[in-house]
Short mmCIF file of C-alpha atoms and ligand atoms in Angstrom, two decimals:
data_model
loop_
_atom_site.label_atom_id
_atom_site.label_comp_id
_atom_site.label_asym_id
_atom_site.label_seq_id
_atom_site.Cartn_x
_atom_site.Cartn_y
_atom_site.Cartn_z
CA UNK A 65 294.91 68.80 -67.05
CA UNK A 66 293.35 66.22 -69.32
CA UNK A 67 292.95 62.80 -67.77
CA UNK A 68 294.18 60.76 -70.72
CA UNK A 69 292.98 57.40 -69.44
CA UNK A 70 289.49 58.70 -68.86
CA UNK A 71 289.30 60.19 -72.30
CA UNK A 72 290.43 56.91 -73.82
CA UNK A 73 287.88 54.94 -71.84
CA UNK A 74 285.00 57.10 -73.00
CA UNK A 75 286.29 57.12 -76.57
CA UNK A 76 286.28 53.35 -76.41
CA UNK A 77 282.66 53.32 -75.17
CA UNK A 78 281.70 55.77 -77.90
CA UNK A 79 283.32 53.68 -80.56
CA UNK A 80 281.54 50.51 -79.40
CA UNK A 81 278.21 52.32 -79.21
CA UNK A 82 278.59 53.70 -82.72
CA UNK A 83 279.57 50.28 -84.07
CA UNK A 84 276.50 48.85 -82.40
CA UNK A 85 274.17 51.47 -83.82
CA UNK A 86 275.57 51.12 -87.30
CA UNK A 87 275.17 47.34 -87.27
CA UNK A 88 271.85 47.00 -85.52
CA UNK A 89 269.71 46.84 -88.63
CA UNK A 90 271.84 44.17 -90.31
CA UNK A 91 272.07 41.65 -87.50
CA UNK A 92 269.50 39.11 -86.35
CA UNK A 93 266.71 40.89 -84.51
CA UNK A 94 266.79 38.31 -81.72
CA UNK A 95 270.23 36.96 -80.79
CA UNK A 96 271.10 33.48 -82.04
CA UNK A 97 271.73 30.59 -79.66
CA UNK A 98 275.46 30.97 -79.98
CA UNK A 99 275.33 34.56 -78.73
CA UNK A 100 273.22 33.48 -75.79
CA UNK A 101 275.52 30.60 -74.93
CA UNK A 102 278.46 32.95 -74.91
CA UNK A 103 276.81 34.89 -72.07
CA UNK A 104 278.25 32.21 -69.78
CA UNK A 105 281.36 34.38 -69.80
CA UNK A 106 279.60 36.62 -67.26
CA UNK A 107 278.79 33.81 -64.85
CA UNK A 108 281.94 33.85 -62.69
CA UNK A 109 281.96 34.61 -58.95
CA UNK A 110 282.21 38.18 -57.69
CA UNK A 111 285.86 39.04 -58.33
CA UNK A 112 288.16 39.33 -55.31
CA UNK A 113 289.69 42.51 -56.64
CA UNK A 114 289.27 45.29 -59.20
CA UNK A 115 289.36 44.90 -62.97
CA UNK A 116 290.48 47.13 -65.81
CA UNK A 117 287.72 49.46 -67.00
CA UNK A 118 288.64 49.10 -70.66
CA UNK A 119 288.61 45.33 -70.33
CA UNK A 120 285.14 45.47 -68.79
CA UNK A 121 283.86 47.53 -71.70
CA UNK A 122 285.43 45.10 -74.13
CA UNK A 123 283.62 42.19 -72.44
CA UNK A 124 280.33 44.03 -72.56
CA UNK A 125 280.67 44.84 -76.22
CA UNK A 126 282.11 41.54 -77.39
CA UNK A 127 279.68 39.32 -75.49
CA UNK A 128 276.91 41.69 -74.46
CA UNK A 129 276.11 43.58 -77.66
CA UNK A 130 275.39 40.41 -79.70
CA UNK A 131 273.01 39.19 -76.99
CA UNK A 132 270.86 42.30 -77.07
CA UNK A 133 267.55 42.40 -78.92
CA UNK A 134 267.60 44.85 -81.81
CA UNK A 135 264.82 47.04 -80.46
CA UNK A 136 266.40 50.11 -82.01
CA UNK A 137 266.34 48.55 -85.47
CA UNK A 138 263.45 48.76 -87.89
CA UNK A 139 262.05 45.25 -87.62
CA UNK A 140 261.26 44.80 -83.96
CA UNK A 141 257.50 44.56 -83.42
CA UNK A 142 257.32 42.87 -80.03
CA UNK A 143 255.21 44.01 -77.07
CA UNK A 144 254.82 47.80 -77.39
CA UNK A 145 258.38 49.01 -77.18
CA UNK A 146 259.28 52.05 -79.29
CA UNK A 147 262.60 53.12 -80.76
CA UNK A 148 265.17 55.50 -79.37
CA UNK A 149 265.17 59.09 -80.57
CA UNK A 150 268.69 59.82 -81.74
CA UNK A 151 269.06 63.25 -80.19
CA UNK A 152 267.70 61.96 -76.91
CA UNK A 153 270.17 59.06 -76.77
CA UNK A 154 273.00 61.51 -77.41
CA UNK A 155 271.61 63.81 -74.71
CA UNK A 156 271.47 60.84 -72.39
CA UNK A 157 275.19 60.26 -72.91
CA UNK A 158 275.83 63.81 -71.84
CA UNK A 159 273.48 63.61 -68.91
CA UNK A 160 275.15 60.35 -67.84
CA UNK A 161 278.28 62.43 -67.43
CA UNK A 162 276.29 64.91 -65.33
CA UNK A 163 274.93 62.04 -63.17
CA UNK A 164 272.28 64.20 -61.56
CA UNK A 165 269.99 63.12 -58.80
CA UNK A 166 266.78 64.85 -59.78
CA UNK A 167 264.78 64.61 -56.56
CA UNK A 168 265.01 68.29 -55.68
CA UNK A 169 265.66 71.65 -57.27
CA UNK A 170 268.73 72.10 -55.09
CA UNK A 171 270.14 68.86 -56.42
CA UNK A 172 269.91 69.93 -60.04
CA UNK A 173 268.50 73.23 -61.27
CA UNK A 174 268.82 72.14 -64.90
CA UNK A 175 266.84 68.91 -64.46
CA UNK A 176 264.28 70.72 -62.33
CA UNK A 177 263.76 73.31 -65.06
CA UNK A 178 263.50 70.76 -67.86
CA UNK A 179 260.90 68.84 -65.87
CA UNK A 180 258.80 71.94 -65.43
CA UNK A 181 259.05 72.65 -69.14
CA UNK A 182 258.11 69.06 -70.06
CA UNK A 183 255.07 69.31 -67.82
CA UNK A 184 253.83 72.38 -69.67
CA UNK A 185 254.60 70.96 -73.10
CA UNK A 186 252.86 67.65 -72.43
CA UNK A 187 249.74 69.29 -71.06
CA UNK A 188 249.67 71.41 -74.22
CA UNK A 189 250.41 68.51 -76.57
CA UNK A 190 247.71 66.25 -75.14
CA UNK A 191 245.25 69.13 -74.77
CA UNK A 192 244.81 68.53 -71.04
CA UNK A 193 243.44 71.07 -68.57
CA UNK A 194 245.80 73.93 -67.86
CA UNK A 195 247.71 73.52 -64.61
CA UNK A 196 247.61 69.72 -64.62
CA UNK A 197 250.66 68.28 -62.86
CA UNK A 198 253.10 65.76 -64.32
CA UNK A 199 255.46 63.41 -62.52
CA UNK A 200 258.24 61.58 -64.34
CA UNK A 201 258.48 57.93 -63.40
CA UNK A 202 259.92 54.74 -64.81
CA UNK A 203 256.88 53.74 -66.83
CA UNK A 204 253.12 53.51 -67.07
CA UNK A 205 252.95 50.77 -64.43
CA UNK A 206 254.25 53.20 -61.83
CA UNK A 207 252.38 56.15 -63.33
CA UNK A 208 249.13 54.20 -62.90
CA UNK A 209 249.94 53.47 -59.26
CA UNK A 210 250.54 57.19 -58.73
CA UNK A 211 247.37 58.30 -60.51
CA UNK A 212 245.17 55.77 -58.73
CA UNK A 213 246.73 56.61 -55.37
CA UNK A 214 245.80 60.24 -55.97
CA UNK A 215 242.26 59.16 -56.88
CA UNK A 216 241.90 56.94 -53.83
CA UNK A 217 243.24 59.48 -51.38
CA UNK A 218 241.28 62.34 -52.85
CA UNK A 219 237.97 60.49 -52.69
CA UNK A 220 238.63 59.43 -49.09
CA UNK A 221 239.75 62.93 -48.20
CA UNK A 222 236.45 64.29 -49.50
CA UNK A 223 234.68 61.78 -47.29
CA UNK A 224 236.63 63.01 -44.27
CA UNK A 225 238.88 59.98 -44.05
CA UNK A 226 242.60 60.74 -43.76
CA UNK A 227 244.07 57.70 -45.43
CA UNK A 228 247.70 58.25 -44.53
CA UNK A 229 246.80 58.41 -40.84
CA UNK A 230 243.97 55.90 -40.64
CA UNK A 231 244.86 53.43 -43.36
CA UNK A 232 242.46 51.45 -45.50
CA UNK A 233 241.04 49.17 -42.82
CA UNK A 234 237.65 50.53 -41.92
CA UNK A 235 237.75 53.21 -44.60
CA UNK A 236 234.65 54.05 -46.64
CA UNK A 237 234.44 51.71 -49.60
CA UNK A 238 235.59 52.99 -52.98
CA UNK A 239 234.26 51.33 -56.10
CA UNK A 240 236.52 50.68 -59.07
CA UNK A 241 235.16 50.16 -62.58
CA UNK A 242 237.28 49.08 -65.50
CA UNK A 243 237.08 47.23 -68.78
CA UNK A 244 237.35 43.48 -68.94
CA UNK A 245 240.53 43.94 -70.95
CA UNK A 246 242.34 46.49 -68.83
CA UNK A 247 246.13 46.06 -68.89
CA UNK A 248 247.70 43.68 -66.37
CA UNK A 249 249.62 46.59 -64.85
CA UNK A 250 246.30 48.22 -63.90
CA UNK A 251 245.25 45.13 -61.96
CA UNK A 252 248.65 45.10 -60.32
CA UNK A 253 248.30 48.76 -59.30
CA UNK A 254 244.83 48.14 -57.87
CA UNK A 255 246.03 45.14 -55.94
CA UNK A 256 249.00 47.05 -54.51
CA UNK A 257 246.79 49.96 -53.53
CA UNK A 258 244.54 47.71 -51.47
CA UNK A 259 241.41 47.73 -53.61
CA UNK A 260 241.20 43.95 -53.74
CA UNK A 261 240.86 42.32 -57.13
CA UNK A 262 237.65 40.59 -56.05
CA UNK A 263 236.02 43.95 -55.43
CA UNK A 264 236.52 45.36 -58.91
CA UNK A 265 233.53 45.87 -61.18
CA UNK A 266 234.46 44.94 -64.71
CA UNK A 267 232.56 46.35 -67.65
CA UNK A 268 231.98 44.14 -70.69
CA UNK A 269 233.89 44.96 -73.86
CA UNK A 270 233.05 44.73 -77.55
CA UNK A 271 234.87 42.68 -80.19
CA UNK A 272 237.74 45.19 -80.28
CA UNK A 273 238.20 45.17 -76.52
CA UNK A 274 236.46 48.53 -75.96
CA UNK A 275 234.37 49.08 -72.86
CA UNK A 276 230.69 49.26 -73.71
CA UNK A 277 229.50 52.56 -72.24
CA UNK A 278 225.90 51.35 -72.24
CA UNK A 279 226.87 48.51 -69.93
CA UNK A 280 228.37 50.75 -67.24
CA UNK A 281 226.70 50.37 -63.88
CA UNK A 282 225.37 53.40 -62.01
CA UNK A 283 228.24 55.71 -60.99
CA UNK A 284 228.67 57.78 -57.84
CA UNK A 285 231.18 60.07 -56.16
CA UNK A 286 233.00 57.16 -54.52
CA UNK A 287 233.89 55.54 -57.79
CA UNK A 288 237.07 55.42 -59.83
CA UNK A 289 236.60 54.60 -63.50
CA UNK A 290 239.64 53.40 -65.42
CA UNK A 291 239.55 53.73 -69.18
CA UNK A 292 242.05 52.72 -71.78
CA UNK A 293 243.47 54.81 -74.58
CA UNK A 294 244.94 51.95 -76.59
CA UNK A 295 244.20 48.29 -75.88
CA UNK A 296 247.55 46.53 -75.66
CA UNK A 297 246.40 43.91 -78.15
CA UNK A 298 244.05 45.58 -80.61
CA UNK A 299 245.08 49.21 -80.09
CA UNK A 300 241.38 50.07 -79.66
CA UNK A 301 240.32 53.05 -77.54
CA UNK A 302 237.52 52.93 -74.99
CA UNK A 303 234.68 55.43 -75.62
CA UNK A 304 236.43 57.87 -73.31
CA UNK A 305 234.29 60.89 -74.10
CA UNK A 306 231.04 59.12 -73.37
CA UNK A 307 232.37 57.50 -70.20
CA UNK A 308 233.83 60.79 -68.94
CA UNK A 309 230.45 62.47 -69.41
CA UNK A 310 228.76 59.79 -67.33
CA UNK A 311 231.49 60.07 -64.71
CA UNK A 312 231.34 63.86 -64.54
CA UNK A 313 227.62 63.77 -63.86
CA UNK A 314 228.20 61.43 -60.93
CA UNK A 315 231.39 63.15 -59.76
CA UNK A 316 233.45 59.98 -60.23
CA UNK A 317 237.19 60.05 -60.83
CA UNK A 318 238.37 58.94 -64.27
CA UNK A 319 241.88 57.62 -64.85
CA UNK A 320 243.13 57.05 -68.40
CA UNK A 321 245.68 54.32 -69.08
CA UNK A 322 247.18 55.82 -72.20
CA UNK A 323 250.54 54.08 -72.16
CA UNK A 324 251.03 54.24 -75.91
CA UNK A 325 247.68 55.54 -77.15
CA UNK A 326 247.51 58.90 -75.41
CA UNK A 327 249.86 60.16 -78.12
CA UNK A 328 246.93 59.93 -80.55
CA UNK A 329 245.89 63.26 -79.05
CA UNK A 330 248.97 64.86 -80.62
CA UNK A 331 247.80 64.04 -84.14
CA UNK A 332 245.10 65.93 -85.97
CA UNK A 333 244.13 62.79 -87.81
CA UNK A 334 244.10 60.45 -84.79
CA UNK A 335 242.87 62.73 -82.04
CA UNK A 336 239.29 61.51 -82.49
CA UNK A 337 240.37 58.18 -80.98
CA UNK A 338 241.24 59.86 -77.69
CA UNK A 339 238.29 62.25 -77.76
CA UNK A 340 237.32 63.45 -74.31
CA UNK A 341 240.61 62.68 -72.51
CA UNK A 342 240.72 66.26 -71.23
CA UNK A 343 237.63 65.53 -69.15
CA UNK A 344 239.44 62.87 -67.11
CA UNK A 345 241.18 63.43 -63.77
CA UNK A 346 244.44 61.55 -64.19
CA UNK A 347 246.41 59.95 -66.98
CA UNK A 348 249.34 57.57 -67.34
CA UNK A 349 251.47 57.49 -70.45
CA UNK A 350 254.88 56.34 -71.63
CA UNK A 351 257.35 58.50 -73.48
CA UNK A 352 259.42 55.38 -74.14
CA UNK A 353 256.74 53.82 -76.34
CA UNK A 354 255.07 55.82 -79.13
CA UNK A 355 257.18 58.94 -78.62
CA UNK A 356 260.38 56.88 -79.02
CA UNK A 357 262.14 58.45 -76.03
CA UNK A 358 264.84 56.14 -74.67
CA UNK A 359 264.10 53.90 -71.67
CA UNK A 360 262.81 54.52 -69.22
CA UNK A 361 260.30 57.32 -69.13
CA UNK A 362 256.73 57.15 -67.94
CA UNK A 363 254.55 60.08 -66.95
CA UNK A 364 251.69 60.47 -64.51
CA UNK A 365 249.48 63.48 -65.09
CA UNK A 366 246.87 64.73 -62.67
CA UNK A 367 244.31 67.50 -63.04
CA UNK A 368 244.43 68.27 -59.32
CA UNK A 369 248.06 69.04 -58.50
CA UNK A 370 247.50 68.95 -54.75
CA UNK A 371 245.84 65.54 -54.92
CA UNK A 372 248.86 64.02 -56.64
CA UNK A 373 251.39 65.68 -54.37
CA UNK A 374 249.62 64.79 -51.18
CA UNK A 375 249.21 61.14 -52.25
CA UNK A 376 252.87 60.84 -53.20
CA UNK A 377 254.03 62.46 -49.97
CA UNK A 378 251.65 60.50 -47.73
CA UNK A 379 250.21 63.60 -46.21
CA UNK A 380 246.52 63.69 -45.51
CA UNK A 381 246.27 67.44 -45.46
CA UNK A 382 247.87 69.13 -48.38
CA UNK A 383 251.51 69.84 -47.86
CA UNK A 384 253.41 73.04 -48.43
CA UNK A 385 255.50 73.16 -51.54
CA UNK A 386 257.07 75.71 -53.78
CA UNK A 387 254.65 76.81 -56.48
CA UNK A 388 257.53 78.40 -58.29
CA UNK A 389 257.88 76.66 -61.62
CA UNK A 390 261.50 77.73 -61.61
CA UNK A 391 262.26 75.81 -58.43
CA UNK A 392 260.35 72.62 -59.01
CA UNK A 393 261.06 69.68 -56.72
CA UNK A 394 260.38 66.70 -58.99
CA UNK A 395 260.14 64.10 -56.22
CA UNK A 396 256.89 65.66 -54.99
CA UNK A 397 255.07 64.14 -57.94
CA UNK A 398 256.40 60.58 -57.76
CA UNK A 399 256.99 57.62 -55.49
CA UNK A 400 260.75 58.02 -55.76
CA UNK A 401 263.10 60.30 -54.00
CA UNK A 402 266.41 59.76 -55.80
CA UNK A 403 265.74 59.55 -59.51
CA UNK A 404 267.63 59.62 -62.77
CA UNK A 405 267.33 62.72 -64.92
CA UNK A 406 264.83 61.34 -67.41
CA UNK A 407 263.58 64.88 -68.01
CA UNK A 408 266.71 65.41 -70.11
CA UNK A 409 265.74 62.70 -72.59
CA UNK A 410 262.07 63.61 -72.56
CA UNK A 411 262.75 67.28 -73.15
CA UNK A 412 265.26 66.47 -75.89
CA UNK A 413 262.83 64.15 -77.66
CA UNK A 414 260.06 66.75 -77.58
CA UNK A 415 262.41 69.55 -78.57
CA UNK A 416 263.86 67.57 -81.45
CA UNK A 417 260.43 66.70 -82.84
CA UNK A 418 258.33 69.71 -82.03
CA UNK A 419 254.55 69.49 -82.28
CA UNK A 420 254.61 68.72 -85.97
CA UNK A 421 257.27 66.06 -85.49
CA UNK A 422 255.28 64.25 -82.81
CA UNK A 423 252.23 64.35 -85.07
CA UNK A 424 254.22 62.99 -88.01
CA UNK A 425 255.68 60.25 -85.84
CA UNK A 426 252.24 59.12 -84.62
CA UNK A 427 250.85 59.21 -88.16
CA UNK A 428 253.84 57.36 -89.51
CA UNK A 429 253.51 54.50 -87.03
CA UNK A 430 249.79 54.23 -87.79
CA UNK A 431 250.37 54.33 -91.55
CA UNK A 432 253.07 51.68 -91.37
CA UNK A 433 250.80 49.49 -89.28
CA UNK A 434 248.02 49.85 -91.84
CA UNK A 435 250.46 48.92 -94.65
CA UNK A 436 251.72 45.95 -92.67
CA UNK A 437 248.16 44.72 -92.10
CA UNK A 438 247.26 45.20 -95.76
CA UNK A 439 250.27 43.27 -96.96
CA UNK A 440 249.64 40.45 -94.52
CA UNK A 441 246.05 40.22 -95.76
CA UNK A 442 247.44 40.14 -99.27
CA UNK A 443 249.40 37.04 -98.24
CA UNK A 444 246.22 35.44 -96.85
CA UNK A 445 246.97 35.96 -93.19
CA UNK A 446 243.97 36.83 -91.04
CA UNK A 447 244.01 40.31 -89.52
CA UNK A 448 241.66 40.06 -86.57
CA UNK A 449 241.35 43.63 -85.34
CA UNK A 450 240.43 46.98 -86.83
CA UNK A 451 243.87 48.51 -87.24
CA UNK A 452 243.01 51.92 -85.81
CA UNK A 453 246.42 52.69 -84.34
CA UNK A 454 249.73 50.81 -84.35
CA UNK A 455 248.66 47.32 -83.24
CA UNK A 456 247.86 44.35 -85.48
CA UNK A 457 246.56 40.94 -84.44
CA UNK A 458 247.39 38.22 -86.92
CA UNK A 459 246.50 34.57 -87.21
CA UNK A 460 246.89 31.72 -89.67
CA UNK A 461 244.26 29.15 -90.60
CA UNK A 462 244.63 27.03 -87.48
CA UNK A 463 245.86 27.69 -83.94
CA UNK A 464 248.72 25.23 -84.43
CA UNK A 465 249.81 27.01 -87.59
CA UNK A 466 249.64 30.39 -85.86
CA UNK A 467 251.81 29.18 -82.99
CA UNK A 468 254.33 27.45 -85.23
CA UNK A 469 254.52 30.46 -87.55
CA UNK A 470 255.12 32.80 -84.63
CA UNK A 471 257.93 30.59 -83.36
CA UNK A 472 259.55 30.53 -86.77
CA UNK A 473 259.21 34.28 -87.19
CA UNK A 474 260.95 34.75 -83.85
CA UNK A 475 263.73 32.36 -84.78
CA UNK A 476 264.20 33.85 -88.23
CA UNK A 477 266.16 36.84 -86.99
CA UNK A 478 264.39 38.78 -89.75
CA UNK A 479 261.90 40.40 -87.44
CA UNK A 480 260.43 39.79 -84.00
CA UNK A 481 256.82 39.75 -82.84
CA UNK A 482 255.25 38.51 -79.66
CA UNK A 483 252.25 36.30 -79.14
CA UNK A 484 249.01 36.98 -77.33
CA UNK A 485 245.66 35.37 -76.77
CA UNK A 486 242.71 37.06 -78.46
CA UNK A 487 239.18 35.80 -77.95
CA UNK A 488 240.60 32.64 -76.49
CA UNK A 489 242.88 31.85 -79.42
CA UNK A 490 246.60 32.35 -80.00
CA UNK A 491 247.55 35.30 -82.18
CA UNK A 492 250.68 37.00 -83.40
CA UNK A 493 250.77 40.55 -82.10
CA UNK A 494 252.52 43.13 -84.24
CA UNK A 495 253.27 46.52 -82.75
CA UNK A 496 254.66 49.16 -85.08
CA UNK A 497 256.39 51.43 -82.63
CA UNK A 498 259.67 52.64 -84.00
CA UNK A 499 260.31 55.77 -86.03
CA UNK A 500 263.03 53.98 -88.00
CA UNK A 501 260.76 51.30 -89.45
CA UNK A 502 260.63 51.80 -93.22
CA UNK A 503 258.39 50.46 -95.97
CA UNK A 504 261.24 48.07 -96.86
CA UNK A 505 261.32 46.81 -93.28
CA UNK A 506 257.63 46.02 -93.57
CA UNK A 507 258.12 44.16 -96.86
CA UNK A 508 261.00 42.18 -95.45
CA UNK A 509 258.97 41.30 -92.37
CA UNK A 510 255.93 40.22 -94.37
CA UNK A 511 258.25 38.02 -96.44
CA UNK A 512 259.58 36.52 -93.18
CA UNK A 513 255.99 35.77 -92.13
CA UNK A 514 255.36 33.95 -95.41
CA UNK A 515 258.53 31.87 -95.13
CA UNK A 516 257.74 31.09 -91.50
CA UNK A 517 254.25 29.90 -92.38
CA UNK A 518 255.62 27.71 -95.19
CA UNK A 519 258.02 26.20 -92.68
CA UNK A 520 255.18 25.68 -90.23
CA UNK A 521 253.08 23.94 -92.87
CA UNK A 522 255.85 21.65 -94.04
CA UNK A 523 256.99 20.97 -90.47
CA UNK A 524 260.56 22.11 -91.09
C1 PLP B 217 252.97 49.07 -71.78
C2 PLP B 217 251.66 49.29 -71.16
C3 PLP B 217 251.53 49.45 -69.78
C4 PLP B 217 252.71 49.32 -68.86
O1 PLP B 217 253.66 50.30 -69.11
P1 PLP B 217 255.18 50.15 -68.63
O2 PLP B 217 255.84 51.37 -69.16
O3 PLP B 217 255.70 48.89 -69.25
O4 PLP B 217 255.19 50.09 -67.15
C5 PLP B 217 250.27 49.74 -69.29
N1 PLP B 217 249.19 49.83 -70.09
C6 PLP B 217 249.28 49.67 -71.43
C7 PLP B 217 248.04 49.80 -72.26
C8 PLP B 217 250.52 49.38 -72.01
O5 PLP B 217 250.63 49.22 -73.33
#
């Protein structure tokens, strides 16, 4: 028997979602003040009793949709966000109906299988060592914690110290080397894992934010080196190949923070940027950034499967697990037990693009970024970085003008960019991350920059 009310409820949600998608490129990229003020409608106390489902959806659409940020439109360039692959969003609707807990094979054979397939496909796509393990997590922040936990535990294990039993107090000291401009989430991971921020050895960087390999201190087998495939500001890549060679000689562990940049490896034309990544030991990357998978989807990859599993399961000696790819227990590779079925969206995104589609997507984002930078230069903005990937750092003639222009760009509703500090000065950071951004979107955004700067100059 068809449950008529249920069908109507989901039809209503579908209709709102489609309206939203169809309007997202026309509306202001950041909600106007009116839309934000209207959010007060949500501020009431926890209701004493139940409410109508359809009424709840209406509230969400009427007051919620206008107060979203149009990250799925073509003119959002804030942070490093990425669009939402259409097929994957549709698949996510279906998988929402499935509502699978994907901790174990016995909880969801389909999610378990898709995870195993994604693992193989990603290892292939990035050109990583065969047999490397992948865990699906919420994002690179968590992926980095997982990868560095594996590194820490494996090094201590080799030294005969069972970390999960004995803890860090009194443990042999592990050195950590990383670039001066490592991402804040890396410092967070290191702090959480007990390394102590004061103990880190930072390596100087060049004018693009790349670690200088020649300035690396002596390495040894108790050292973790963290390199970056894609500086969050400039998009620059550390000299990974050179650093990995140094690390291999000393038997150090190399972790690559490749949140958005690891995808360079999937492009013939951009792979040189990530040269040498296959020599590393662990990697963190987001599918929700460059790949344009929907939120949230991060991935930790680890050359030594046992090292990752034993770190995530807090077992000093390697635990027993099923090696059967067809009965994969996804929780073994992550911090979580209960988890959403993000493998569905990841698999769908990869399936819908294929190898050539991922390559085209990466190239497209890079090409658009280059166009954007060129057109900004044409309008006498300063482009401060070498635009090697999808990131552009922009400034005006004075710091005040840069800050005022950024504010006006953000208020314009035409496009949205964030700010950053580069070499001690404020900059506008542009990240071209969405597959739907067109050449017209770039033109319209450059025009918004020009208008914003005029406003900044005239003080209006
Ligand atoms: C975005 C980003 C992170 C953090 O990733 P989340 O998915 O937001 O947790 C880490 N490193 C770099 C270089 C990033 O761009």
